[in-house]
Structures are given as structure tokens and as C-alpha cells.
Amino acid sequence: MKFLAITLIIHAPDPVTGVQKPTNERFREVIDNAGLAEELGFDGFGVGERHERPFISSSPPVVLSHIAALTSRIRLFTAVTTLSLLDPVRAYEDYATLDHLSGGRLELIIGKGNGAAQRELFHVTPEDQWHRNAESYELFRQIWRQDKVTASPRFRPELAEAEVWPRPFQRPIRVWHGSATSRESVDLAACHGDPLFSANVTNPIEPYAELIRYYRQRWEHYGHDPAQAVVGAGTAGFCTTRTSQEAIAAYRPLFEGYLAFQKRLGIEPVFPTLEDFVERSSALIGSPQQVIEKVYRYHEQFGHTVLHLHADAGGLTDAQHRDSLELFQSDVAPVLRRDIPDPAFAWGPVLAESPPVPEPVSLDTAR
């Protein structure tokens, strides 16, 4: 099993202290967390893309490029790239550039995105958002694979023997499809033989398990080898300590702050108590053994081989967050790596041929 640390770069008051960090300090925190993830042995680090409050993750290629310059091993993920809002030609240019700068460590998770404010910002309607996502992906995929592209898309100007530069390092890049509620996204992933990443953070396990079963059905429908289907899954929260009592005590202030936030927004919580949240959500809160057992329980339903944890402290102290991540890597990850297989592909650059992998572009001389 492989493990990612992911941030959506939420920029909001701390749910416990009420203090909101300055924007530049919040970005620095993300960069430091990426370095910590590599130091502790995580396999990937992901940055989301949102274009509305309370997120400041509107430019993942820029953030990931900075992280690429400061790391050397960890793979870099988008979580997710909202292709329904983007010009696929411009998105390709950004990510092909980042692909080279990172030495082929980039992987994309794409999705149509959610949130009314960002749809309005880009003049995208709920009715056409899915169609934009599918069309943008088809064109993005074509550009990545072909030196010249001719296409007549619906949502952007046509292309006639267009050359888009730079040509990529990975040939082709691996693209995952983020899935929360949409069967269309699942079908698009299965059609192209792409891996699926279940959001798995808002509701109990059942709706996500149903979508993953549908993905596997469609995967076989399109003629792919069932053994090659790959699924990743998220977690709704994370805190592991030596005992379950310590973990509950550490996480309770965060959960109460989250409940108060939902109440201010008039949202009925899916999990009304912390105990319910720990039991029925995908959150990994408890002792190492409890975390292991919960991942096993979800793996029985999902068959996932990649798992993401929150890269941000999110209300824990920095020391609590680091201790939790260190304990995960020392006591949890080795057991899960032993008992749950890795994805059915090599964890590294996707290359048509196998030339030596270049070192990432380094800024050592500029530091």
C-alpha cells in the first residue's frame, strides 16, 4: 500500500484557537508539510485546486513546482485538477512544464470540482460542468499523447494541427479520476483504463463502496484486466496516538470546532458526535492498532491500494500533528504495506522508453 499526504490549503481560523495565519505563512506551512512528508517516508504529496473561500489552492502547478524544487523523491499529486473550469491547452502547458521540473514525479487527479462560487467565477453552469470536465480531459489526453492536434471541442476554440509545448517528460502521465458522487467520472476512468480516487470523506462508507463496485464493473465492461484496476481512497480526519483515549482527547476540540462551523452555516452534520465520526466515517482516529483495523475494514469494501492522510494539522498543535504522522509511519504503515498490495503499476515516472531518470531541477544555488 502507498500513502499520500494531501492538503486543500484551507485558509481559515484555527478551529481550536480561532487564530488565522497570514496568507504567506499558510503557504509556508504547506511547503514545510511537504518536506515533512518526504522526510517521514510518504509516497506522495497532493495539493488541491479550489477557486473560492476558504481555500487558497487556486494554483496547484505553482505550489507543486516550488515543492518539486525542495524535494527529490516524493511523487507530486493534484487533488484535484478541476478540468471543468480550465482551458485544457493551458492546463497541459502548466503540467507538462511541471512534469519536467519535477523529473517526472507528477501525477494528476482530475475532477469536475464542486462549489457554486467557483462555477460562477468561471461562468460554468451545473448542467454543463460534467460535459466540460469530460471534454477537457479528452483534449488534454490527446495533447499529451500527440505532437499535433486537430479538434473541434464545444467549450473552447478549435485546434488545427496545433503544436503545444513543451512536449512532456512522462509519456503519458498517469491520470487518476477523483470521485465523490458522480457515476460519469467513474465511467470515464474505467473507459480509459485510468485509476480511481474515491473522495470518501463526507459520508459513511456505503455510497463510496457502491461507486467503486460500479467502477470495477465498468472496467471489465470496457475489456480491461480486472487485476489492473487501481483504487485510492481518502480519509475524513487523522490522529493516532499510543492510546485511543489520547487520540479522542486530542481530536475532540477540532471536531467541536467543526460542528460549530457547520452550525453557523446551517448545515446538518452527517456525524453529530465525535464517537459517531470515529466509528462511521473514514477518519483514522485512535491507537495504531485501531487505525490498522479500520483501514482493513475499508479495504474489504474498496480494495484500495493507495490511502491519503491530511497533510495539515487542522487544529492539532504542530507537535501533535508531527507525532501522529511519525507514529503512523513507524507503527501503522509497515503493517499495511506488508498486508495490502501496492498498486498494479510501477510507482514512478511513466515512460514510453526507459532512459535514465533526470534529477529534478534544483534551486540549491539560489538558496
mmCIF file of C-alpha atoms in Angstrom:
data_model
loop_
_atom_site.group_PDB
_atom_site.id
_atom_site.type_symbol
_atom_site.label_atom_id
_atom_site.label_comp_id
_atom_site.label_asym_id
_atom_site.label_seq_id
_atom_site.Cartn_x
_atom_site.Cartn_y
_atom_site.Cartn_z
ATOM 1 C CA MET A 1 0.000 0.000 0.000
ATOM 2 C CA LYS A 2 1.128 3.532 -0.810
ATOM 3 C CA PHE A 3 0.443 6.619 1.302
ATOM 4 C CA LEU A 4 -0.146 10.247 0.324
ATOM 5 C CA ALA A 5 -0.383 13.393 2.409
ATOM 6 C CA ILE A 6 -2.853 15.857 0.885
ATOM 7 C CA THR A 7 -3.812 19.471 1.513
ATOM 8 C CA LEU A 8 -6.605 21.599 0.045
ATOM 9 C CA ILE A 9 -4.847 24.661 1.540
ATOM 10 C CA ILE A 10 -7.782 25.805 3.620
ATOM 11 C CA HIS A 11 -7.149 29.347 4.881
ATOM 12 C CA ALA A 12 -9.467 29.837 7.818
ATOM 13 C CA PRO A 13 -9.254 30.464 11.567
ATOM 14 C CA ASP A 14 -7.871 27.577 13.569
ATOM 15 C CA PRO A 15 -10.901 25.590 14.784
ATOM 16 C CA VAL A 16 -9.472 25.495 18.316
ATOM 17 C CA THR A 17 -7.679 28.833 18.822
ATOM 18 C CA GLY A 18 -9.673 30.976 16.379
ATOM 19 C CA VAL A 19 -6.424 32.463 15.040
ATOM 20 C CA GLN A 20 -5.975 32.759 11.268
ATOM 21 C CA LYS A 21 -2.437 32.731 9.928
ATOM 22 C CA PRO A 22 -1.300 35.284 7.323
ATOM 23 C CA THR A 23 -1.514 34.030 3.755
ATOM 24 C CA ASN A 24 2.235 33.779 3.208
ATOM 25 C CA GLU A 25 2.633 31.871 6.475
ATOM 26 C CA ARG A 26 -0.088 29.442 5.412
ATOM 27 C CA PHE A 27 1.732 28.765 2.146
ATOM 28 C CA ARG A 28 4.993 28.278 4.030
ATOM 29 C CA GLU A 29 3.224 25.740 6.245
ATOM 30 C CA VAL A 30 2.184 23.762 3.150
ATOM 31 C CA ILE A 31 5.760 23.736 1.826
ATOM 32 C CA ASP A 32 7.093 22.642 5.212
ATOM 33 C CA ASN A 33 4.487 19.861 5.402
ATOM 34 C CA ALA A 34 5.563 18.579 2.000
ATOM 35 C CA GLY A 35 9.149 18.419 3.223
ATOM 36 C CA LEU A 36 7.994 16.603 6.355
ATOM 37 C CA ALA A 37 6.040 14.087 4.279
ATOM 38 C CA GLU A 38 9.148 13.262 2.253
ATOM 39 C CA GLU A 39 11.274 13.092 5.401
ATOM 40 C CA LEU A 40 8.875 10.648 7.061
ATOM 41 C CA GLY A 41 8.650 8.361 4.036
ATOM 42 C CA PHE A 42 5.283 9.184 2.487
ATOM 43 C CA ASP A 43 4.968 8.127 -1.148
ATOM 44 C CA GLY A 44 3.186 11.233 -2.431
ATOM 45 C CA PHE A 45 2.108 14.764 -1.564
ATOM 46 C CA GLY A 46 -1.052 16.283 -3.044
ATOM 47 C CA VAL A 47 -2.309 19.845 -3.446
ATOM 48 C CA GLY A 48 -5.964 20.519 -4.199
ATOM 49 C CA GLU A 49 -7.488 23.083 -6.535
ATOM 50 C CA ARG A 50 -10.333 25.312 -5.432
ATOM 51 C CA HIS A 51 -11.274 28.825 -6.515
ATOM 52 C CA GLU A 52 -13.387 30.033 -3.591
ATOM 53 C CA ARG A 53 -13.281 30.674 0.124
ATOM 54 C CA PRO A 54 -11.858 29.379 2.419
ATOM 55 C CA PHE A 55 -9.287 27.851 0.042
ATOM 56 C CA ILE A 56 -6.151 29.443 -1.390
ATOM 57 C CA SER A 57 -5.277 26.469 -3.598
ATOM 58 C CA SER A 58 -6.160 28.176 -6.879
ATOM 59 C CA SER A 59 -2.754 27.469 -8.448
ATOM 60 C CA PRO A 60 -1.505 23.943 -7.699
ATOM 61 C CA PRO A 61 1.088 23.955 -10.539
ATOM 62 C CA VAL A 62 2.865 26.880 -8.871
ATOM 63 C CA VAL A 63 2.769 25.335 -5.391
ATOM 64 C CA LEU A 64 3.854 21.917 -6.646
ATOM 65 C CA SER A 65 6.699 23.442 -8.684
ATOM 66 C CA HIS A 66 8.051 25.018 -5.511
ATOM 67 C CA ILE A 67 7.717 21.716 -3.678
ATOM 68 C CA ALA A 68 9.438 19.921 -6.575
ATOM 69 C CA ALA A 69 12.470 22.183 -6.187
ATOM 70 C CA LEU A 70 12.736 21.434 -2.471
ATOM 71 C CA THR A 71 12.218 17.663 -2.603
ATOM 72 C CA SER A 72 13.807 14.821 -4.525
ATOM 73 C CA ARG A 73 11.813 11.615 -4.104
ATOM 74 C CA ILE A 74 8.172 12.100 -3.221
ATOM 75 C CA ARG A 75 5.610 11.973 -6.039
ATOM 76 C CA LEU A 76 3.512 15.094 -6.566
ATOM 77 C CA PHE A 77 -0.266 14.910 -6.969
ATOM 78 C CA THR A 78 -3.049 17.325 -7.818
ATOM 79 C CA ALA A 79 -6.104 16.758 -5.663
ATOM 80 C CA VAL A 80 -7.976 17.521 -7.828
ATOM 81 C CA THR A 81 -7.296 19.395 -11.059
ATOM 82 C CA THR A 82 -10.686 20.911 -11.905
ATOM 83 C CA LEU A 83 -10.626 20.477 -15.671
ATOM 84 C CA SER A 84 -14.252 21.629 -15.939
ATOM 85 C CA LEU A 85 -13.028 25.168 -15.138
ATOM 86 C CA LEU A 86 -9.786 25.184 -17.127
ATOM 87 C CA ASP A 87 -8.676 25.551 -20.708
ATOM 88 C CA PRO A 88 -7.131 22.110 -21.318
ATOM 89 C CA VAL A 89 -4.448 23.593 -23.569
ATOM 90 C CA ARG A 90 -3.262 25.974 -20.835
ATOM 91 C CA ALA A 91 -3.566 23.221 -18.213
ATOM 92 C CA TYR A 92 -1.393 20.966 -20.372
ATOM 93 C CA GLU A 93 1.295 23.667 -20.707
ATOM 94 C CA ASP A 94 1.450 24.159 -16.934
ATOM 95 C CA TYR A 95 1.576 20.494 -16.075
ATOM 96 C CA ALA A 96 3.953 19.437 -18.854
ATOM 97 C CA THR A 97 6.347 22.100 -17.574
ATOM 98 C CA LEU A 98 5.967 20.860 -14.005
ATOM 99 C CA ASP A 99 6.460 17.303 -15.259
ATOM 100 C CA HIS A 100 9.947 18.241 -16.471
ATOM 101 C CA LEU A 101 10.834 20.393 -13.467
ATOM 102 C CA SER A 102 9.999 17.528 -11.106
ATOM 103 C CA GLY A 103 11.887 14.872 -13.049
ATOM 104 C CA GLY A 104 8.686 13.000 -13.919
ATOM 105 C CA ARG A 105 7.262 12.905 -10.375
ATOM 106 C CA LEU A 106 3.884 14.419 -11.300
ATOM 107 C CA GLU A 107 0.553 12.557 -11.171
ATOM 108 C CA LEU A 108 -2.821 14.176 -11.811
ATOM 109 C CA ILE A 109 -6.096 13.520 -10.059
ATOM 110 C CA ILE A 110 -8.793 15.220 -12.121
ATOM 111 C CA GLY A 111 -12.405 16.009 -11.332
ATOM 112 C CA LYS A 112 -15.246 18.303 -12.234
ATOM 113 C CA GLY A 113 -14.985 20.067 -8.877
ATOM 114 C CA ASN A 114 -17.751 21.406 -6.696
ATOM 115 C CA GLY A 115 -18.773 24.711 -5.157
ATOM 116 C CA ALA A 116 -21.138 27.282 -6.625
ATOM 117 C CA ALA A 117 -18.791 30.260 -6.180
ATOM 118 C CA GLN A 118 -16.043 28.841 -8.374
ATOM 119 C CA ARG A 119 -18.566 27.822 -11.033
ATOM 120 C CA GLU A 120 -19.854 31.391 -11.107
ATOM 121 C CA LEU A 121 -16.302 32.768 -11.234
ATOM 122 C CA PHE A 122 -15.633 30.810 -14.423
ATOM 123 C CA HIS A 123 -19.177 31.077 -15.840
ATOM 124 C CA VAL A 124 -19.728 27.325 -15.694
ATOM 125 C CA THR A 125 -23.217 26.012 -15.068
ATOM 126 C CA PRO A 126 -24.081 22.900 -13.052
ATOM 127 C CA GLU A 127 -25.696 21.498 -16.197
ATOM 128 C CA ASP A 128 -22.545 21.703 -18.345
ATOM 129 C CA GLN A 129 -19.878 21.144 -15.674
ATOM 130 C CA TRP A 130 -19.652 17.408 -16.212
ATOM 131 C CA HIS A 131 -19.558 17.797 -20.007
ATOM 132 C CA ARG A 132 -16.786 20.386 -19.690
ATOM 133 C CA ASN A 133 -14.793 18.036 -17.493
ATOM 134 C CA ALA A 134 -15.114 15.115 -19.905
ATOM 135 C CA GLU A 135 -14.336 17.212 -22.984
ATOM 136 C CA SER A 136 -11.353 18.905 -21.338
ATOM 137 C CA TYR A 137 -9.937 15.566 -20.279
ATOM 138 C CA GLU A 138 -10.300 14.068 -23.746
ATOM 139 C CA LEU A 139 -8.466 17.048 -25.264
ATOM 140 C CA PHE A 140 -5.835 17.160 -22.516
ATOM 141 C CA ARG A 141 -5.218 13.461 -23.034
ATOM 142 C CA GLN A 142 -4.890 13.934 -26.780
ATOM 143 C CA ILE A 143 -2.424 16.827 -26.440
ATOM 144 C CA TRP A 144 -0.260 14.841 -24.031
ATOM 145 C CA ARG A 145 -0.006 11.948 -26.483
ATOM 146 C CA GLN A 146 0.197 13.671 -29.872
ATOM 147 C CA ASP A 147 2.684 16.198 -31.228
ATOM 148 C CA LYS A 148 -0.006 17.818 -33.380
ATOM 149 C CA VAL A 149 -3.676 18.003 -32.506
ATOM 150 C CA THR A 150 -6.762 18.756 -34.569
ATOM 151 C CA ALA A 151 -10.024 19.008 -32.636
ATOM 152 C CA SER A 152 -13.346 20.849 -32.649
ATOM 153 C CA PRO A 153 -14.366 20.994 -28.994
ATOM 154 C CA ARG A 154 -17.601 22.550 -27.799
ATOM 155 C CA PHE A 155 -16.247 24.669 -24.944
ATOM 156 C CA ARG A 156 -13.069 26.196 -26.415
ATOM 157 C CA PRO A 157 -11.836 27.268 -29.872
ATOM 158 C CA GLU A 158 -10.963 24.529 -32.333
ATOM 159 C CA LEU A 159 -7.413 23.339 -32.927
ATOM 160 C CA ALA A 160 -5.923 22.685 -36.361
ATOM 161 C CA GLU A 161 -2.634 20.809 -36.430
ATOM 162 C CA ALA A 162 -1.797 22.634 -33.208
ATOM 163 C CA GLU A 163 1.568 22.076 -31.544
ATOM 164 C CA VAL A 164 1.613 22.600 -27.789
ATOM 165 C CA TRP A 165 4.923 22.976 -25.974
ATOM 166 C CA PRO A 166 6.851 21.738 -24.111
ATOM 167 C CA ARG A 167 6.384 18.130 -25.028
ATOM 168 C CA PRO A 168 6.075 16.108 -21.811
ATOM 169 C CA PHE A 169 8.656 14.079 -19.938
ATOM 170 C CA GLN A 170 6.259 11.282 -18.908
ATOM 171 C CA ARG A 171 4.725 9.544 -21.889
ATOM 172 C CA PRO A 172 1.976 9.554 -20.897
ATOM 173 C CA ILE A 173 1.365 10.970 -17.439
ATOM 174 C CA ARG A 174 -0.783 8.886 -15.098
ATOM 175 C CA VAL A 175 -4.205 10.454 -14.563
ATOM 176 C CA TRP A 176 -6.474 9.439 -11.678
ATOM 177 C CA HIS A 177 -10.147 10.361 -11.585
ATOM 178 C CA GLY A 178 -11.467 11.841 -8.374
ATOM 179 C CA SER A 179 -14.892 10.501 -7.463
ATOM 180 C CA ALA A 180 -17.336 11.571 -4.764
ATOM 181 C CA THR A 181 -20.854 11.115 -6.153
ATOM 182 C CA SER A 182 -20.611 11.030 -9.947
ATOM 183 C CA ARG A 183 -21.069 7.836 -11.945
ATOM 184 C CA GLU A 184 -19.969 9.790 -15.005
ATOM 185 C CA SER A 185 -16.489 10.349 -13.542
ATOM 186 C CA VAL A 186 -16.266 6.677 -12.632
ATOM 187 C CA ASP A 187 -17.271 5.602 -16.133
ATOM 188 C CA LEU A 188 -14.756 7.981 -17.737
ATOM 189 C CA ALA A 189 -11.970 6.482 -15.621
ATOM 190 C CA ALA A 190 -12.990 2.925 -16.461
ATOM 191 C CA CYS A 191 -13.337 3.698 -20.161
ATOM 192 C CA HIS A 192 -9.738 4.890 -20.427
ATOM 193 C CA GLY A 193 -8.287 2.317 -18.044
ATOM 194 C CA ASP A 194 -7.345 5.030 -15.538
ATOM 195 C CA PRO A 195 -7.122 4.625 -11.753
ATOM 196 C CA LEU A 196 -9.889 5.936 -9.489
ATOM 197 C CA PHE A 197 -9.511 8.008 -6.321
ATOM 198 C CA SER A 198 -12.516 7.972 -4.000
ATOM 199 C CA ALA A 199 -13.036 11.192 -2.025
ATOM 200 C CA ASN A 200 -14.541 9.128 0.806
ATOM 201 C CA VAL A 201 -14.619 11.994 3.332
ATOM 202 C CA THR A 202 -18.180 13.270 3.764
ATOM 203 C CA ASN A 203 -20.475 10.271 4.247
ATOM 204 C CA PRO A 204 -20.359 6.749 5.673
ATOM 205 C CA ILE A 205 -18.769 4.035 3.591
ATOM 206 C CA GLU A 206 -21.768 2.760 1.582
ATOM 207 C CA PRO A 207 -22.105 5.309 -1.273
ATOM 208 C CA TYR A 208 -18.368 5.262 -1.934
ATOM 209 C CA ALA A 209 -18.236 1.472 -1.909
ATOM 210 C CA GLU A 210 -21.114 1.407 -4.398
ATOM 211 C CA LEU A 211 -19.265 3.743 -6.798
ATOM 212 C CA ILE A 212 -16.103 1.661 -6.544
ATOM 213 C CA ARG A 213 -18.060 -1.510 -7.331
ATOM 214 C CA TYR A 214 -19.525 0.296 -10.335
ATOM 215 C CA TYR A 215 -16.017 1.322 -11.426
ATOM 216 C CA ARG A 216 -14.857 -2.277 -11.368
ATOM 217 C CA GLN A 217 -17.943 -3.379 -13.317
ATOM 218 C CA ARG A 218 -17.365 -0.722 -15.982
ATOM 219 C CA TRP A 219 -13.656 -1.526 -16.048
ATOM 220 C CA GLU A 220 -14.440 -5.098 -17.086
ATOM 221 C CA HIS A 221 -17.180 -3.879 -19.451
ATOM 222 C CA TYR A 222 -14.547 -1.915 -21.374
ATOM 223 C CA GLY A 223 -12.364 -5.010 -21.672
ATOM 224 C CA HIS A 224 -9.654 -4.224 -19.126
ATOM 225 C CA ASP A 225 -7.947 -6.836 -16.969
ATOM 226 C CA PRO A 226 -9.686 -6.777 -13.538
ATOM 227 C CA ALA A 227 -6.329 -7.271 -11.817
ATOM 228 C CA GLN A 228 -5.119 -3.944 -13.226
ATOM 229 C CA ALA A 229 -7.883 -1.769 -11.718
ATOM 230 C CA VAL A 230 -6.428 0.592 -9.109
ATOM 231 C CA VAL A 231 -8.345 2.486 -6.415
ATOM 232 C CA GLY A 232 -7.188 5.112 -3.933
ATOM 233 C CA ALA A 233 -9.219 6.407 -1.005
ATOM 234 C CA GLY A 234 -9.231 9.415 1.292
ATOM 235 C CA THR A 235 -9.770 9.855 4.999
ATOM 236 C CA ALA A 236 -12.063 12.313 6.771
ATOM 237 C CA GLY A 237 -9.633 13.041 9.594
ATOM 238 C CA PHE A 238 -6.473 11.740 11.164
ATOM 239 C CA CYS A 239 -4.974 11.493 14.630
ATOM 240 C CA THR A 240 -3.169 8.478 16.010
ATOM 241 C CA THR A 241 -1.612 8.276 19.457
ATOM 242 C CA ARG A 242 -0.433 5.468 21.706
ATOM 243 C CA THR A 243 -3.907 5.029 23.191
ATOM 244 C CA SER A 244 -7.421 5.604 21.887
ATOM 245 C CA GLN A 245 -8.180 7.828 24.887
ATOM 246 C CA GLU A 246 -5.323 10.192 23.999
ATOM 247 C CA ALA A 247 -6.427 10.350 20.362
ATOM 248 C CA ILE A 248 -10.043 11.141 21.263
ATOM 249 C CA ALA A 249 -8.957 13.819 23.725
ATOM 250 C CA ALA A 250 -6.645 15.436 21.156
ATOM 251 C CA TYR A 251 -9.221 15.392 18.361
ATOM 252 C CA ARG A 252 -12.300 16.467 20.341
ATOM 253 C CA PRO A 253 -11.570 20.245 20.213
ATOM 254 C CA LEU A 254 -11.163 20.006 16.419
ATOM 255 C CA PHE A 255 -14.421 18.161 15.994
ATOM 256 C CA GLU A 256 -16.328 20.565 18.224
ATOM 257 C CA GLY A 257 -14.938 23.480 16.223
ATOM 258 C CA TYR A 258 -16.041 21.788 13.013
ATOM 259 C CA LEU A 259 -19.548 21.231 14.391
ATOM 260 C CA ALA A 260 -19.781 24.898 15.379
ATOM 261 C CA PHE A 261 -18.702 25.905 11.860
ATOM 262 C CA GLN A 262 -21.408 23.696 10.317
ATOM 263 C CA LYS A 263 -23.993 25.160 12.687
ATOM 264 C CA ARG A 264 -23.077 28.712 11.614
ATOM 265 C CA LEU A 265 -23.638 27.659 8.003
ATOM 266 C CA GLY A 266 -26.930 25.980 8.821
ATOM 267 C CA ILE A 267 -25.614 22.557 7.783
ATOM 268 C CA GLU A 268 -26.943 19.449 9.466
ATOM 269 C CA PRO A 269 -23.902 17.335 10.402
ATOM 270 C CA VAL A 270 -23.661 13.840 8.961
ATOM 271 C CA PHE A 271 -21.889 12.678 12.124
ATOM 272 C CA PRO A 272 -23.398 14.509 15.132
ATOM 273 C CA THR A 273 -20.892 13.275 17.743
ATOM 274 C CA LEU A 274 -17.172 12.583 17.763
ATOM 275 C CA GLU A 275 -17.838 8.976 18.722
ATOM 276 C CA ASP A 276 -20.104 8.578 15.680
ATOM 277 C CA PHE A 277 -17.498 10.283 13.488
ATOM 278 C CA VAL A 278 -14.784 7.904 14.686
ATOM 279 C CA GLU A 279 -16.995 4.845 14.187
ATOM 280 C CA ARG A 280 -18.831 5.522 10.920
ATOM 281 C CA SER A 281 -16.680 7.961 8.938
ATOM 282 C CA SER A 282 -13.397 7.211 7.199
ATOM 283 C CA ALA A 283 -11.485 9.187 9.858
ATOM 284 C CA LEU A 284 -8.493 7.362 11.343
ATOM 285 C CA ILE A 285 -8.566 8.403 14.992
ATOM 286 C CA GLY A 286 -7.242 6.101 17.671
ATOM 287 C CA SER A 287 -4.334 3.862 18.593
ATOM 288 C CA PRO A 288 -2.145 2.357 15.840
ATOM 289 C CA GLN A 289 -3.985 -0.957 16.108
ATOM 290 C CA GLN A 290 -7.383 0.751 15.812
ATOM 291 C CA VAL A 291 -6.191 2.636 12.724
ATOM 292 C CA ILE A 292 -4.894 -0.575 11.151
ATOM 293 C CA GLU A 293 -8.154 -2.398 11.807
ATOM 294 C CA LYS A 294 -10.210 0.427 10.309
ATOM 295 C CA VAL A 295 -8.113 0.511 7.132
ATOM 296 C CA TYR A 296 -8.588 -3.259 6.855
ATOM 297 C CA ARG A 297 -12.355 -2.782 7.219
ATOM 298 C CA TYR A 298 -12.451 -0.211 4.425
ATOM 299 C CA HIS A 299 -10.102 -2.278 2.266
ATOM 300 C CA GLU A 300 -12.590 -5.157 2.387
ATOM 301 C CA GLN A 301 -15.139 -2.860 0.699
ATOM 302 C CA PHE A 302 -12.850 -0.787 -1.547
ATOM 303 C CA GLY A 303 -9.891 -2.989 -2.414
ATOM 304 C CA HIS A 304 -7.850 0.225 -2.413
ATOM 305 C CA THR A 305 -4.055 0.194 -2.579
ATOM 306 C CA VAL A 306 -3.425 3.928 -2.016
ATOM 307 C CA LEU A 307 -4.523 5.911 1.037
ATOM 308 C CA HIS A 308 -4.340 9.619 1.748
ATOM 309 C CA LEU A 309 -3.963 11.360 5.087
ATOM 310 C CA HIS A 310 -4.355 15.045 5.909
ATOM 311 C CA ALA A 311 -1.097 16.915 5.446
ATOM 312 C CA ASP A 312 -2.309 19.801 7.648
ATOM 313 C CA ALA A 313 -2.505 19.889 11.428
ATOM 314 C CA GLY A 314 -6.025 21.289 11.039
ATOM 315 C CA GLY A 315 -6.334 22.279 14.701
ATOM 316 C CA LEU A 316 -3.844 19.894 16.270
ATOM 317 C CA THR A 317 -0.671 21.527 17.522
ATOM 318 C CA ASP A 318 2.321 21.180 15.235
ATOM 319 C CA ALA A 319 3.884 18.785 17.749
ATOM 320 C CA GLN A 320 0.722 16.663 17.949
ATOM 321 C CA HIS A 321 0.485 16.515 14.155
ATOM 322 C CA ARG A 322 4.115 15.520 13.676
ATOM 323 C CA ASP A 323 3.934 12.923 16.447
ATOM 324 C CA SER A 324 0.812 11.461 14.823
ATOM 325 C CA LEU A 325 2.443 11.226 11.389
ATOM 326 C CA GLU A 326 5.614 9.727 12.861
ATOM 327 C CA LEU A 327 3.599 7.120 14.762
ATOM 328 C CA PHE A 328 1.686 6.272 11.602
ATOM 329 C CA GLN A 329 4.910 5.681 9.701
ATOM 330 C CA SER A 330 6.549 3.673 12.481
ATOM 331 C CA ASP A 331 3.633 1.530 13.707
ATOM 332 C CA VAL A 332 0.861 1.602 11.078
ATOM 333 C CA ALA A 333 2.364 1.953 7.606
ATOM 334 C CA PRO A 334 4.716 -1.069 7.832
ATOM 335 C CA VAL A 335 1.812 -3.374 8.711
ATOM 336 C CA LEU A 336 -0.404 -2.036 5.918
ATOM 337 C CA ARG A 337 2.457 -2.148 3.407
ATOM 338 C CA ARG A 338 3.012 -5.802 4.341
ATOM 339 C CA ASP A 339 -0.647 -6.877 4.215
ATOM 340 C CA ILE A 340 -2.124 -4.750 1.402
ATOM 341 C CA PRO A 341 -0.522 -4.859 -2.060
ATOM 342 C CA ASP A 342 0.843 -1.856 -3.923
ATOM 343 C CA PRO A 343 -0.978 -0.536 -6.997
ATOM 344 C CA ALA A 344 -0.741 -2.688 -10.104
ATOM 345 C CA PHE A 345 1.800 -0.375 -11.744
ATOM 346 C CA ALA A 346 5.309 0.844 -11.011
ATOM 347 C CA TRP A 347 5.411 3.757 -8.582
ATOM 348 C CA GLY A 348 7.496 6.125 -10.654
ATOM 349 C CA PRO A 349 7.690 8.029 -13.940
ATOM 350 C CA VAL A 350 5.582 6.638 -16.792
ATOM 351 C CA LEU A 351 7.893 6.394 -19.772
ATOM 352 C CA ALA A 352 7.390 5.009 -23.258
ATOM 353 C CA GLU A 353 11.039 4.056 -23.193
ATOM 354 C CA SER A 354 13.374 3.794 -20.244
ATOM 355 C CA PRO A 355 16.075 6.467 -20.413
ATOM 356 C CA PRO A 356 17.823 7.445 -17.170
ATOM 357 C CA VAL A 357 15.506 9.487 -14.961
ATOM 358 C CA PRO A 358 16.932 13.026 -14.676
ATOM 359 C CA GLU A 359 17.414 14.720 -11.361
ATOM 360 C CA PRO A 360 14.706 17.288 -10.519
ATOM 361 C CA VAL A 361 15.600 20.871 -11.384
ATOM 362 C CA SER A 362 17.340 22.152 -8.237
ATOM 363 C CA LEU A 363 17.450 25.617 -6.739
ATOM 364 C CA ASP A 364 20.317 24.788 -4.361
ATOM 365 C CA THR A 365 22.490 27.559 -5.763
ATOM 366 C CA ALA A 366 19.716 30.088 -5.218
ATOM 367 C CA ARG A 367 19.036 29.182 -1.590
#
